Short mmCIF file of C-alpha atoms in Angstrom, two decimals:
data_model
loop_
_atom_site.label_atom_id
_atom_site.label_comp_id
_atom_site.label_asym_id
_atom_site.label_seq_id
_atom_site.Cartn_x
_atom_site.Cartn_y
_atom_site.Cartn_z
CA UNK A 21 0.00 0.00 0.00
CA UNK A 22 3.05 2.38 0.76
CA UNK A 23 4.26 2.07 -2.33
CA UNK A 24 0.99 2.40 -4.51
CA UNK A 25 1.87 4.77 -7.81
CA UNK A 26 5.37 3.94 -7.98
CA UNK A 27 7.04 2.44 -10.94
CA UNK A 28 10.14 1.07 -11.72
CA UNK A 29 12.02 0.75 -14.81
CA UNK A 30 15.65 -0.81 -14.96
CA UNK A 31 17.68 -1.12 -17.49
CA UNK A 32 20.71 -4.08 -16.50
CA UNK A 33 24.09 -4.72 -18.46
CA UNK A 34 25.51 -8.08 -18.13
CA UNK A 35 29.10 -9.21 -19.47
CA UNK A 36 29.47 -12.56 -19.35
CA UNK A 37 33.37 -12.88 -20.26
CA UNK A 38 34.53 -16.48 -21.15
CA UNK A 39 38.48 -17.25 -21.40
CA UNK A 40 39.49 -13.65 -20.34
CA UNK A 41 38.16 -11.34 -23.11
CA UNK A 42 38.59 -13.82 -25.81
CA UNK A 43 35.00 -14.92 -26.12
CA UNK A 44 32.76 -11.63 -24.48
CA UNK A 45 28.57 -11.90 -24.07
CA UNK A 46 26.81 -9.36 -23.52
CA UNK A 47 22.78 -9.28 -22.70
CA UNK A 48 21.08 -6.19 -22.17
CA UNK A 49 17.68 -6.37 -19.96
CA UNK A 50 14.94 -3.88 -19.86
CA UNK A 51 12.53 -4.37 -16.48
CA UNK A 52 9.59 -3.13 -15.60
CA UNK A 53 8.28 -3.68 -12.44
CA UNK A 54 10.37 -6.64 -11.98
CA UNK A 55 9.22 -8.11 -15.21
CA UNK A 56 11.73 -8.15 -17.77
CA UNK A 57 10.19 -7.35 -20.62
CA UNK A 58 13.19 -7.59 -24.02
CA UNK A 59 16.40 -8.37 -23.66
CA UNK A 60 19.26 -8.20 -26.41
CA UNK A 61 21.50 -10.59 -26.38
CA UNK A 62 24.86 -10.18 -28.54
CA UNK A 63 25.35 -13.63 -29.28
CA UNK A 64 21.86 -13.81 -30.88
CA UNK A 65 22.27 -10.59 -32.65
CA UNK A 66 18.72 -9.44 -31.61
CA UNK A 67 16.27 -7.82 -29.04
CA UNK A 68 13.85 -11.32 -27.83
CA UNK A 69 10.48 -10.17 -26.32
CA UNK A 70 9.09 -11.80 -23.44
CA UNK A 71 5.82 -10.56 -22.49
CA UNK A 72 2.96 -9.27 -25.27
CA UNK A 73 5.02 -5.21 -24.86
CA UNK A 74 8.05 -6.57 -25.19
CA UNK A 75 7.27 -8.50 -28.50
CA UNK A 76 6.24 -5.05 -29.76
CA UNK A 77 9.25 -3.32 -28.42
CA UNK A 78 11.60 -6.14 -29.90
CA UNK A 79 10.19 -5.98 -33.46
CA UNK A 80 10.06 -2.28 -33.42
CA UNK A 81 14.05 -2.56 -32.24
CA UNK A 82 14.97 -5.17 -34.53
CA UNK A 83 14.01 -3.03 -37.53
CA UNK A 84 16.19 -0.33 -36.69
CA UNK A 85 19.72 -1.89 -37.57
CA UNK A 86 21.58 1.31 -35.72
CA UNK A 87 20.31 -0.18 -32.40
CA UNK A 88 20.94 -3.54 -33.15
CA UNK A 89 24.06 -2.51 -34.19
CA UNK A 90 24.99 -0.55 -30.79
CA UNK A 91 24.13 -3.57 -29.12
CA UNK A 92 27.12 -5.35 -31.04
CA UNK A 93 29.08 -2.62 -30.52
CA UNK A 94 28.80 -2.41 -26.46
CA UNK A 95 30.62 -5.78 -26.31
CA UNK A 96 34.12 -4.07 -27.06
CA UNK A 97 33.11 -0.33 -25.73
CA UNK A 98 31.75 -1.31 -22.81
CA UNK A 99 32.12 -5.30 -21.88
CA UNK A 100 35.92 -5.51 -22.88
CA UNK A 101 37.06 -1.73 -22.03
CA UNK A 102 35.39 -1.94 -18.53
CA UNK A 103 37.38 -5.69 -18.30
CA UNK A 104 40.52 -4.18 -19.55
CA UNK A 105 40.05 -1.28 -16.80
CA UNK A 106 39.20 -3.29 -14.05
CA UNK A 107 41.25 -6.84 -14.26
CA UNK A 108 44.54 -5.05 -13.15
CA UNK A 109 42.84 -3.59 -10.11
CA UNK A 110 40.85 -6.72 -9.50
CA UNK A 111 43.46 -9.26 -9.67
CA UNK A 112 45.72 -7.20 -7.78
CA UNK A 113 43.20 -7.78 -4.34
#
């Protein structure tokens, strides 16, 4: 009841980094409400719906090859810079 009216929407970035940065995945999840609702996934190439809006959102994304495209791009500018950045400190601990 406290919390009636209040929405959430989360966007999470997971890099799922196999042999070092040799072999990077990234998947991209968009939440609402704790229901995720797309996700793009590099190794598929494509946004996958998972509820009736999210089937929407993912055809609408798919047909826009500049997003799909950033998604493919993210793996090196964010997934393996962010690895690059952080193993040295990590390892280091």
């Amino acid at each position: 009841p406290a919390h009636t009216g209040v929405f959430q929407w989360m966007l999470k970035l997971e890099c799922h980094f196999i042999n070092g940065s040799d072999r990077v995945r990234l998947v991209e999840r968009f939440i609402y409400n704790r229901e995720q609702l797309v996700h793009f996934d590099s190794d598929l190439g494509h946004f996958v719906g998972h509820t009736p809006f999210g089937e929407i959102q993912a055809k609408h994304w798919n047909r826009q090859p500049e997003l799909v495209e950033e998604g493919r791009v993210q793996v090196d500018t964010f997934c393996r810079h962010n690895y690059e950045v952080s193993t040295p400190v990590l390892v280091s601990r």
